[in-house]
PDB file of C-alpha atoms in Angstrom:
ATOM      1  CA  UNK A 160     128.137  93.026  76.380  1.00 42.00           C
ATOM      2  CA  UNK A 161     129.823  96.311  76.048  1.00 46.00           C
ATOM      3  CA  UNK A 162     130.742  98.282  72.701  1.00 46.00           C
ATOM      4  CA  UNK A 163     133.365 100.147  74.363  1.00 52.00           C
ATOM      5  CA  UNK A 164     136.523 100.322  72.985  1.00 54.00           C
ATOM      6  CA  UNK A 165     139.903 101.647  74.206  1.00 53.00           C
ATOM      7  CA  UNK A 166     139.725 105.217  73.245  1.00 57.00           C
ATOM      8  CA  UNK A 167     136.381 105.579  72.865  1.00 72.00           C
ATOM      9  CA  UNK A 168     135.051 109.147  73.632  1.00 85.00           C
ATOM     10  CA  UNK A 169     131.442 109.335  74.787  1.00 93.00           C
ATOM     11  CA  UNK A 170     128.897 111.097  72.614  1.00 94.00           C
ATOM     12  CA  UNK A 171     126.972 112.900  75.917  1.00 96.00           C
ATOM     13  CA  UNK A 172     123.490 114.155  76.295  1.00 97.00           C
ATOM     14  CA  UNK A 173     124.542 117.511  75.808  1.00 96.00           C
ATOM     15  CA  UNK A 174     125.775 116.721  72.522  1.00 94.00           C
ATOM     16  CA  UNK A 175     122.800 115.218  70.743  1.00 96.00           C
ATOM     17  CA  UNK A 176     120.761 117.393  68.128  1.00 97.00           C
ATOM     18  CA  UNK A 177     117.322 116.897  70.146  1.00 96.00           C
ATOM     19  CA  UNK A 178     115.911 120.024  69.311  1.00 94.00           C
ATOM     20  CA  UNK A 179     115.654 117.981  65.623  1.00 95.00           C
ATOM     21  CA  UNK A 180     114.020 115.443  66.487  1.00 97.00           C
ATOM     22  CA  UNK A 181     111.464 114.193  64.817  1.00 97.00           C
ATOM     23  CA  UNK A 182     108.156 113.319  66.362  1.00 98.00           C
ATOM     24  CA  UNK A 183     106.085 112.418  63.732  1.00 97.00           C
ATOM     25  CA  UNK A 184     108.708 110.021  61.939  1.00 97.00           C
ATOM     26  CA  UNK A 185     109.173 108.711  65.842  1.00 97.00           C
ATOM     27  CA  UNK A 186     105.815 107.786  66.373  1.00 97.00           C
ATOM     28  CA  UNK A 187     105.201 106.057  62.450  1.00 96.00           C
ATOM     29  CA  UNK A 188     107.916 103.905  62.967  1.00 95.00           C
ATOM     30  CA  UNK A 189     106.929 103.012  66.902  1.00 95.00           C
ATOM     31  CA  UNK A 190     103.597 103.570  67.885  1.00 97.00           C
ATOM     32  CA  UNK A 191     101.273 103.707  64.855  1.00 97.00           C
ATOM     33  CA  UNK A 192     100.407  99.809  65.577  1.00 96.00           C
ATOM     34  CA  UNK A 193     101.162  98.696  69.468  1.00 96.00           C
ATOM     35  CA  UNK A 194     103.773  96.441  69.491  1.00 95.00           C
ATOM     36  CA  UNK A 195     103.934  93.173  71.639  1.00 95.00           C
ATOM     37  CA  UNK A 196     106.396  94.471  73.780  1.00 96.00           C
ATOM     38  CA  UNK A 197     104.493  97.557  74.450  1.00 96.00           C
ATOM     39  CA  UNK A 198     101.263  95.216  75.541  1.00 97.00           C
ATOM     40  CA  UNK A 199     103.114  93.578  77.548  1.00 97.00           C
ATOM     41  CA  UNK A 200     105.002  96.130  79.202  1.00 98.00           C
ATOM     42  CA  UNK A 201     101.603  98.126  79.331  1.00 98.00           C
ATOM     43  CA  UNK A 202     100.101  94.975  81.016  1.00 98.00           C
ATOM     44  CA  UNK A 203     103.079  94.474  84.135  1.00 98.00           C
ATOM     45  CA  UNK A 204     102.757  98.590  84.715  1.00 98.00           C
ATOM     46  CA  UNK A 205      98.551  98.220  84.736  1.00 98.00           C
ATOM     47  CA  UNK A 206      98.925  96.007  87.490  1.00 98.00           C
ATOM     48  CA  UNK A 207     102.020  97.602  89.728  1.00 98.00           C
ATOM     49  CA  UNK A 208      99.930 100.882  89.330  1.00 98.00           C
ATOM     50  CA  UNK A 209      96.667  99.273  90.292  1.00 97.00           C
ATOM     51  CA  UNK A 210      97.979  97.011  92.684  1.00 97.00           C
ATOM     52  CA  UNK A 211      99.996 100.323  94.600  1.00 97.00           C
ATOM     53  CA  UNK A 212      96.694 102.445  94.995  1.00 97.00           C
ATOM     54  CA  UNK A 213      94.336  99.568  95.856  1.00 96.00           C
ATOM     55  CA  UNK A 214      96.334  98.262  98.884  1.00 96.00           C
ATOM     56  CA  UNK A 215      97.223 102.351  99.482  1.00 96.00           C
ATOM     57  CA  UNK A 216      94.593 104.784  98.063  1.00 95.00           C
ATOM     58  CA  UNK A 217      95.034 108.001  97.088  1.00 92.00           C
ATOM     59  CA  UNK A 218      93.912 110.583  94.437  1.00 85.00           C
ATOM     60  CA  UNK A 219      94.646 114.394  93.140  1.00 92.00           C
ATOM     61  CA  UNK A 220      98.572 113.386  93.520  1.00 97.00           C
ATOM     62  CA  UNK A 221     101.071 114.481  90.998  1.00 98.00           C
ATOM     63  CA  UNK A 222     102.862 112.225  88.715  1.00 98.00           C
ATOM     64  CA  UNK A 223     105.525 112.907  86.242  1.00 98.00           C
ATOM     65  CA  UNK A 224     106.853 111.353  82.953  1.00 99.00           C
ATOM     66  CA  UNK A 225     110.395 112.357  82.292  1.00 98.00           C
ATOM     67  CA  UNK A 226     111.551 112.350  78.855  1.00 98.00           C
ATOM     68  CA  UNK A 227     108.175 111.593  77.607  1.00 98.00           C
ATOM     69  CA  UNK A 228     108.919 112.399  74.402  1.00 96.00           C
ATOM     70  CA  UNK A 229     106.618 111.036  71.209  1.00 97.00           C
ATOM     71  CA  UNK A 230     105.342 108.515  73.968  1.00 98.00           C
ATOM     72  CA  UNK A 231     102.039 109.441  75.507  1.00 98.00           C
ATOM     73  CA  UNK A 232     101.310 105.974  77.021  1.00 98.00           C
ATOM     74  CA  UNK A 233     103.327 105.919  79.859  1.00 98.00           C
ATOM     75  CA  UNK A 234     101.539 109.093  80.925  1.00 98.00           C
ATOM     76  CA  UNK A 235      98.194 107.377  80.284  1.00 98.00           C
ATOM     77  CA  UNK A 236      99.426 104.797  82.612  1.00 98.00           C
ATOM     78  CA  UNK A 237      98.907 107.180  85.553  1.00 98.00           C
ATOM     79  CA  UNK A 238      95.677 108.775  84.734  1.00 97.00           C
ATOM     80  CA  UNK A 239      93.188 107.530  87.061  1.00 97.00           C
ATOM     81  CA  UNK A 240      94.961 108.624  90.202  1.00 97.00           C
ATOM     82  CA  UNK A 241      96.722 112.159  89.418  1.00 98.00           C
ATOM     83  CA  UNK A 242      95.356 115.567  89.318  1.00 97.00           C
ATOM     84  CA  UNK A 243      98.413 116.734  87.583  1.00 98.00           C
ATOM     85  CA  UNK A 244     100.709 114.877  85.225  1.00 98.00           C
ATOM     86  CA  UNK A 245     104.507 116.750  84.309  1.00 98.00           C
ATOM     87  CA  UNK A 246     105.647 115.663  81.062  1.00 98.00           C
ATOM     88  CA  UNK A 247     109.336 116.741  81.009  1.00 98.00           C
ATOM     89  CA  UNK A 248     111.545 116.714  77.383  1.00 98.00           C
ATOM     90  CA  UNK A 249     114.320 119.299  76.762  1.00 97.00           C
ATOM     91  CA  UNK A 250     113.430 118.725  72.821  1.00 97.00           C
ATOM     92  CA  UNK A 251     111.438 122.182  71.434  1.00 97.00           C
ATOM     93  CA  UNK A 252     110.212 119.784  68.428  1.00 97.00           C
ATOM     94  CA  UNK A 253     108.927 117.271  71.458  1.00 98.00           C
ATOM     95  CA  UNK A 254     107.260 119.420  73.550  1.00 98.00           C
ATOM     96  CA  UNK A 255     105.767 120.976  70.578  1.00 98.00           C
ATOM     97  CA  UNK A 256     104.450 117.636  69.726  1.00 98.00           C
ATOM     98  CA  UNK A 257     103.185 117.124  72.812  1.00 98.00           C
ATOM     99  CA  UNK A 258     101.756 120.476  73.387  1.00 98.00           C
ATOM    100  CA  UNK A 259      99.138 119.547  70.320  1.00 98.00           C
ATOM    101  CA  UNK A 260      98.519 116.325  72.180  1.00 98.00           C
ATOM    102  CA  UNK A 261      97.009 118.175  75.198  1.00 98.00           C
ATOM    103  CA  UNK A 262      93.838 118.869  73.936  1.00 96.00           C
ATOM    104  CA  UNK A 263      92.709 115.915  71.605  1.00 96.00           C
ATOM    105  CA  UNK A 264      95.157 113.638  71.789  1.00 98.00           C
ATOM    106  CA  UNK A 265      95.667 111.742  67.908  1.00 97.00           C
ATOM    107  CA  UNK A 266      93.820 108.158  67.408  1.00 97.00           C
ATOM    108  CA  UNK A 267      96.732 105.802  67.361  1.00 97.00           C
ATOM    109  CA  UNK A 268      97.130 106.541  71.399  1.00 98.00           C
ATOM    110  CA  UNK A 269      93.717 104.629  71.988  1.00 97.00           C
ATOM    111  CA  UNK A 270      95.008 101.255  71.347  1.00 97.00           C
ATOM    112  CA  UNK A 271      97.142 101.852  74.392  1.00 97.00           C
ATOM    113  CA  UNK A 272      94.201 103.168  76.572  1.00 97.00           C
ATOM    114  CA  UNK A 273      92.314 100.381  75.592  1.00 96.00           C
ATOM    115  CA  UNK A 274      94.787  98.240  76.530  1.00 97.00           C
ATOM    116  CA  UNK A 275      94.872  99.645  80.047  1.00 97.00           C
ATOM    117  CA  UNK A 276      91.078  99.817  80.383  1.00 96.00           C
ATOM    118  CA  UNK A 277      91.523  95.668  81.096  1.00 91.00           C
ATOM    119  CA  UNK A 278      91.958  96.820  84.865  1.00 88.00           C
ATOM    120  CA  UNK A 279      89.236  98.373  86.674  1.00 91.00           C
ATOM    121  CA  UNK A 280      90.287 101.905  87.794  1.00 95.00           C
ATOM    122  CA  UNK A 281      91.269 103.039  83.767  1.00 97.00           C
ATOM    123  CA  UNK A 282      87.996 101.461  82.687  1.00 96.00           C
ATOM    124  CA  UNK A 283      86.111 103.422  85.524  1.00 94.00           C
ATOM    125  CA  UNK A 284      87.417 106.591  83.169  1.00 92.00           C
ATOM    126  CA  UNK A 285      85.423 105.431  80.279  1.00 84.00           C
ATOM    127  CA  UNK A 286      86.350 104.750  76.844  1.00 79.00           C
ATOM    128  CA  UNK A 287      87.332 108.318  75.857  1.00 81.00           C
ATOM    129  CA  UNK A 288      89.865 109.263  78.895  1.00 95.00           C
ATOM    130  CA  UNK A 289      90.517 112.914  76.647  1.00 97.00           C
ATOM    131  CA  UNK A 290      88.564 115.587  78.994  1.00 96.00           C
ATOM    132  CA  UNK A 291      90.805 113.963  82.027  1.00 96.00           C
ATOM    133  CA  UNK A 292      94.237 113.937  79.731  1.00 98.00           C
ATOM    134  CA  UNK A 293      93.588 117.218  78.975  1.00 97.00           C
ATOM    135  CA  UNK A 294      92.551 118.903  82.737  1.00 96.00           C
ATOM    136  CA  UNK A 295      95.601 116.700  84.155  1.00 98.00           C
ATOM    137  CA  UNK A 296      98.447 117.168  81.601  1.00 98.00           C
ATOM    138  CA  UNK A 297     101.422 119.947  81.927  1.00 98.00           C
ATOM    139  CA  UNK A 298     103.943 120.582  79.059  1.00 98.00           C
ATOM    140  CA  UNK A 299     107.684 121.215  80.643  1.00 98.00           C
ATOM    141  CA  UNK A 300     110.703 121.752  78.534  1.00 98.00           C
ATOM    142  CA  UNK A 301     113.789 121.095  80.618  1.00 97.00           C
ATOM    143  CA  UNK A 302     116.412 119.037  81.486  1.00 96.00           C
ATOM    144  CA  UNK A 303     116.283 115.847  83.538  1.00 97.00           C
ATOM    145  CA  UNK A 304     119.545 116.389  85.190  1.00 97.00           C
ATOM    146  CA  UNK A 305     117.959 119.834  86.472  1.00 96.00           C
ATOM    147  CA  UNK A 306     115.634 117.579  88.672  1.00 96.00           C
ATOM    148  CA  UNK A 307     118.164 117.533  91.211  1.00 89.00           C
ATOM    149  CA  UNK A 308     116.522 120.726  92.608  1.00 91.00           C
ATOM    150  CA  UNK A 309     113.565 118.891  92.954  1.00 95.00           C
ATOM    151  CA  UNK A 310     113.422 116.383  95.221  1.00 94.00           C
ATOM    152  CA  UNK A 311     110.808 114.539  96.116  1.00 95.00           C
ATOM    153  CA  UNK A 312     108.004 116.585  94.105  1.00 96.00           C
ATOM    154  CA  UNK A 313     105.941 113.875  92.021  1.00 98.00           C
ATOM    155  CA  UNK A 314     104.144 111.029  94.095  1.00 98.00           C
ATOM    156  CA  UNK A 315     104.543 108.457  91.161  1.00 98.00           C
ATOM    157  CA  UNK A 316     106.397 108.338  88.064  1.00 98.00           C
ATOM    158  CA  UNK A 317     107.673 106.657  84.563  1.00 99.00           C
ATOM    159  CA  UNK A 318     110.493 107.382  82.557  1.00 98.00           C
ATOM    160  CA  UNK A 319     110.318 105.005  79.570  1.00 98.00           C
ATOM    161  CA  UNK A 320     113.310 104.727  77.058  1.00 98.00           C
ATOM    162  CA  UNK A 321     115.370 107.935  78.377  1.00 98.00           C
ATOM    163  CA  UNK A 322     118.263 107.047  80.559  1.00 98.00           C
ATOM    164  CA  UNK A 323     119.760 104.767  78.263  1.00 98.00           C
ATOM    165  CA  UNK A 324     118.830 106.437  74.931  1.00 97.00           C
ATOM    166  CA  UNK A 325     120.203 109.704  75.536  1.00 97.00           C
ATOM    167  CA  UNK A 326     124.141 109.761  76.086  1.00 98.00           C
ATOM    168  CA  UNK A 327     126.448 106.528  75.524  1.00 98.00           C
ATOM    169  CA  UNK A 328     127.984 107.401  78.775  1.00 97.00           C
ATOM    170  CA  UNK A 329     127.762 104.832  81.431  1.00 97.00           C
ATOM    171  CA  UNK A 330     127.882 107.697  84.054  1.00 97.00           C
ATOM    172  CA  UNK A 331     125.349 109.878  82.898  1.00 98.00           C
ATOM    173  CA  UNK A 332     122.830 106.572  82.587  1.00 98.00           C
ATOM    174  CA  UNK A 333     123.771 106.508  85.987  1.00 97.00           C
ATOM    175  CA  UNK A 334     122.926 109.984  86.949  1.00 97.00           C
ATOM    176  CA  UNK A 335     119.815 110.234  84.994  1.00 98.00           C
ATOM    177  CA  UNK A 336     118.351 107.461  86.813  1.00 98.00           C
ATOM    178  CA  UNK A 337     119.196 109.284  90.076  1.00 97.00           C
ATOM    179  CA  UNK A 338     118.126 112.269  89.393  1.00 97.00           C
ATOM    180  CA  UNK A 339     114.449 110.758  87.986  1.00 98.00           C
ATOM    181  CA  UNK A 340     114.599 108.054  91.522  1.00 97.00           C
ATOM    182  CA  UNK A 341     115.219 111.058  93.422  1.00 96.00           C
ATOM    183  CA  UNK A 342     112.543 113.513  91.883  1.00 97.00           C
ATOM    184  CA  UNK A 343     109.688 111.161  93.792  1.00 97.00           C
ATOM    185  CA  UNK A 344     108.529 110.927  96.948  1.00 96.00           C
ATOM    186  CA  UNK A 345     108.556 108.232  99.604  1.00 95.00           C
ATOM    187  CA  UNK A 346     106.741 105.499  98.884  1.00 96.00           C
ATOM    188  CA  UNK A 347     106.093 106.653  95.495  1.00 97.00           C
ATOM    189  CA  UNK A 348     105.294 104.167  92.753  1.00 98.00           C
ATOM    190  CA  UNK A 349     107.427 104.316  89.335  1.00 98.00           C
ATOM    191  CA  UNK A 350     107.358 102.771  86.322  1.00 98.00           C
ATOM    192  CA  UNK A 351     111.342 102.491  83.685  1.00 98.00           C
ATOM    193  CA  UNK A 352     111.562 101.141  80.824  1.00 98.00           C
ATOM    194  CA  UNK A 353     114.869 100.962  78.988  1.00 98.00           C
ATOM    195  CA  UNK A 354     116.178  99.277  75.625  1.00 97.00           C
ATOM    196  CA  UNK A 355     118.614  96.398  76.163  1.00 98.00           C
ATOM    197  CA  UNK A 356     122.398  96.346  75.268  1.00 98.00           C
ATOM    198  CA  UNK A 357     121.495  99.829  72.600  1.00 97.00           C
ATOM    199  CA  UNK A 358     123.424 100.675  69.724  1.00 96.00           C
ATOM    200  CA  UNK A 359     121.870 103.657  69.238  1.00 96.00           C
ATOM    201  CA  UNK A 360     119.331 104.666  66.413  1.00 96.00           C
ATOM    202  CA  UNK A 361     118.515 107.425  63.391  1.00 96.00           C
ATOM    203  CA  UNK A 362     115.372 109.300  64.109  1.00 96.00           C
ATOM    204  CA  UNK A 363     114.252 111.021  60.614  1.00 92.00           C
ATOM    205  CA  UNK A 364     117.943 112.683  59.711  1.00 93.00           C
ATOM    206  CA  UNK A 365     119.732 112.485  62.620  1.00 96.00           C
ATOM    207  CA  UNK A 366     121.503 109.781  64.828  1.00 96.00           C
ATOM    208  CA  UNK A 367     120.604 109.818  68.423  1.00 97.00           C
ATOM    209  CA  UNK A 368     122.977 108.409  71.195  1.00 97.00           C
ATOM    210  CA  UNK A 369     122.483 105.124  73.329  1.00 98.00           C
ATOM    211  CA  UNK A 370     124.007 103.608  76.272  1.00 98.00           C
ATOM    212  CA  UNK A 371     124.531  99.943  76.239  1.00 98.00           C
ATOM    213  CA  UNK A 372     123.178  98.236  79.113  1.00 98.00           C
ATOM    214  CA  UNK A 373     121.839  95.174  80.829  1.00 98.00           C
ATOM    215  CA  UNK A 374     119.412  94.346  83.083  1.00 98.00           C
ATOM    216  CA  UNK A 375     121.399  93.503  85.946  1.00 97.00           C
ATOM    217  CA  UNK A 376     122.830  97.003  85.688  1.00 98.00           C
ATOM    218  CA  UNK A 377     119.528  98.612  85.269  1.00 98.00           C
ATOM    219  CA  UNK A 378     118.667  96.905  88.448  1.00 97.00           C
ATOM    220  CA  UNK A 379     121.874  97.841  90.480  1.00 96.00           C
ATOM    221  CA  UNK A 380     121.314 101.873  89.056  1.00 97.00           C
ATOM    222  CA  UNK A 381     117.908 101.602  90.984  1.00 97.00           C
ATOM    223  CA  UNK A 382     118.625  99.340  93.810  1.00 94.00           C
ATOM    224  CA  UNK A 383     119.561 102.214  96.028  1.00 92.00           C
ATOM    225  CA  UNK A 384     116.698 104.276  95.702  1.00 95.00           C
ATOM    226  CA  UNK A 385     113.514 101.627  95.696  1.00 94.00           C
ATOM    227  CA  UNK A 386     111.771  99.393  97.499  1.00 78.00           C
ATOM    228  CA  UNK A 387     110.779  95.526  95.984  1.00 84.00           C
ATOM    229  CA  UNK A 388     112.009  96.807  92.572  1.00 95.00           C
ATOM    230  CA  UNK A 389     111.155  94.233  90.792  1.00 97.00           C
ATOM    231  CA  UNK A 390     112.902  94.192  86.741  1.00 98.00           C
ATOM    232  CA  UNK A 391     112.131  91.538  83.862  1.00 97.00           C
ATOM    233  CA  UNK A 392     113.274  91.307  80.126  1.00 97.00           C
ATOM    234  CA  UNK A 393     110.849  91.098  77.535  1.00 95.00           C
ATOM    235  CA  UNK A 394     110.618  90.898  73.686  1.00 93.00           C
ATOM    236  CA  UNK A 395     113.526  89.712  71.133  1.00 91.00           C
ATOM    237  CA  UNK A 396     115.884  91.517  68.846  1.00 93.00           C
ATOM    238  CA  UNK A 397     115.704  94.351  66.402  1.00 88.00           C
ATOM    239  CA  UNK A 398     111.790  94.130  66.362  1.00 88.00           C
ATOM    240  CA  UNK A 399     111.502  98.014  65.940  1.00 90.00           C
ATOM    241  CA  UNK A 400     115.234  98.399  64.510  1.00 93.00           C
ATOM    242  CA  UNK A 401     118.783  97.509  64.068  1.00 91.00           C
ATOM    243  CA  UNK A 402     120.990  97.348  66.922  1.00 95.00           C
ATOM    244  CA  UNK A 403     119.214  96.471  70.539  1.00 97.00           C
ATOM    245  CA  UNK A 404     118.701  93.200  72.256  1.00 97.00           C
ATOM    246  CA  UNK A 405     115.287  93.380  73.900  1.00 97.00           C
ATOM    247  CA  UNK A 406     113.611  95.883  76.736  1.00 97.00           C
ATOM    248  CA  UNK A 407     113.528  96.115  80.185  1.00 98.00           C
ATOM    249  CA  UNK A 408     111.146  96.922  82.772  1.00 98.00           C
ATOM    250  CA  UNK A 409     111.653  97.776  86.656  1.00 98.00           C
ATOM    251  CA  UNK A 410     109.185  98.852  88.328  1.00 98.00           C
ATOM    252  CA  UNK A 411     108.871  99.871  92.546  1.00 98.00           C
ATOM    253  CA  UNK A 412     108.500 102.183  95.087  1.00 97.00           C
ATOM    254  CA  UNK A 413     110.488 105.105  96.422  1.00 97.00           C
ATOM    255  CA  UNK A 414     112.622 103.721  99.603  1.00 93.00           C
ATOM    256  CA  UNK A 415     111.610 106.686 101.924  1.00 83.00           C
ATOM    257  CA  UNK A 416     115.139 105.931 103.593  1.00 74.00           C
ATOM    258  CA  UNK A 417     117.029 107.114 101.063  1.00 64.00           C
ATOM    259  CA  UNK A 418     115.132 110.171 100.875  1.00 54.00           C
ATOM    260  CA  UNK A 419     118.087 113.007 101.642  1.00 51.00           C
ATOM    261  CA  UNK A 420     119.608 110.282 103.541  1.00 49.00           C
ATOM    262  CA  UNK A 421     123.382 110.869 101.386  1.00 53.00           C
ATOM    263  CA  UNK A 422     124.352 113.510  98.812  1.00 53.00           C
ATOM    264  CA  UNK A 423     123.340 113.763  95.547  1.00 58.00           C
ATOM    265  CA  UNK A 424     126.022 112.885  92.873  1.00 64.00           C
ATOM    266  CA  UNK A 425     127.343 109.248  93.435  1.00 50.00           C
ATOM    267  CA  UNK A 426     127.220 108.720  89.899  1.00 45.00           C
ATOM    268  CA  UNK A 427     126.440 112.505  88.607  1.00 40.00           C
ATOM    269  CA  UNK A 428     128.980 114.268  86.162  1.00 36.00           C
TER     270      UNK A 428
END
């Protein structure tokens, strides 16, 4: 599937009116009640995560979730293990949002931790994981594509619902998911999520770009800079809205030997 048209001029990251976003309307409409979907995306990450750090061990690392947006879950997802946790948006009204999430995050996030709590290292964090969220978490405002200078930084990561939901240009999916893959280190675990064959969507007043793609092209943008990525499809049609086919998942590790091993930009504008 592809909505592209002869003539048709890309509506690019750059372009969108995130600084308008709206949070609050965000979150009512997708994460006021978790969705199936989201349990059983939070279920596959749970295990990758837990999986990773029982067969490697390791604590006080730094994680980052890029693009986190009105989305605190993903972040969640890497509690037990990092001392420090970057949440990256280039939306003012986002990281304001999240900035009054830092210190008591709001109830409707505690479905999600709950959900994670079904594997032992989130439950060994109790039933209120707050005092940790708030020690561990660090508000950035910037760009994604300004990772580049970053390399190799954050020893895990997520980035759910960004690459694809940000530009309707095939190339700058592309990029964004290189410049996220190459913003870990070797042998780092990560966590993507992405919305399948996107139409884009209307967040409060304003319309918000999407790229459409499938899963075997979410799999080839990673491919070259992971280890056992692993992807699967879940959930059905416009469950949340109009215009999307289902999610995606891929989840891996950093290949260390693409680590500086070639030049940035294969697929960067």
């Amino acid at each position: 599937m592809d909505s592209r048209s002869p003539g048709h001029v890309d509506q690019l990251n750059a372009d969108a009116p995130w600084d308008y976003f709206d949070p609050r309307t965000y979150i009512e409409h997708n994460y006021r009640s978790m969705v199936a979907e989201d349990e059983e995306i939070i279920a596959v990450v749970r295990s990758h995560f837990s999986d990773h750090f029982r067969r490697n061990p390791a604590e006080r690392i730094q994680g980052i979730d890029v693009g986190a947006g009105a989305n605190l879950y993903p972040a969640l997802t890497m509690l037990p293990w990092c001392e420090e946790i970057t949440l990256l948006d280039r939306s003012a009204a986002n990281v304001s949002y999240l900035e009054a999430q830092v210190d008591r995050y709001d109830p409707n996030w505690d479905q999600f931790w709950d959900a994670l709590c079904r594997s032992g290292p989130y439950a060994a964090l109790g039933s209120d994981p707050r005092t940790r969220f708030r020690r561990a978490v660090r508000i950035e405002k910037g760009n994604l594509f300004d990772l580049v200078r970053r390399e190799g930084k954050w020893s895990m990561g997520t980035m759910f619902f960004v690459a694809e939901s940000m530009t309707t240009s095939r190339k700058e999916f592309w990029s964004a998911v290189e410049c996220f893959m190459r913003a870990l280190a070797p042998g780092a675990p990560f966590a993507a999520a992405f919305m399948e064959h996107s139409m884009g969507y209307v967040v409060g007043q304003n319309q918000f770009p999407a790229c459409d793609v499938s899963e075997s092209q979410v799999r080839d943008s990673i491919v070259g800079f992971a280890g056992n990525v692993e992807t699967c499809r879940m959930g059905q049609p416009n469950v949340l809205r109009e215009g999307y086919t289902g999610m995606i998942l891929a989840c891996g590790l950093r290949d260390p030997d693409t680590v500086e091993s070639r030049p940035f930009g294969r697929h960067h504008l």
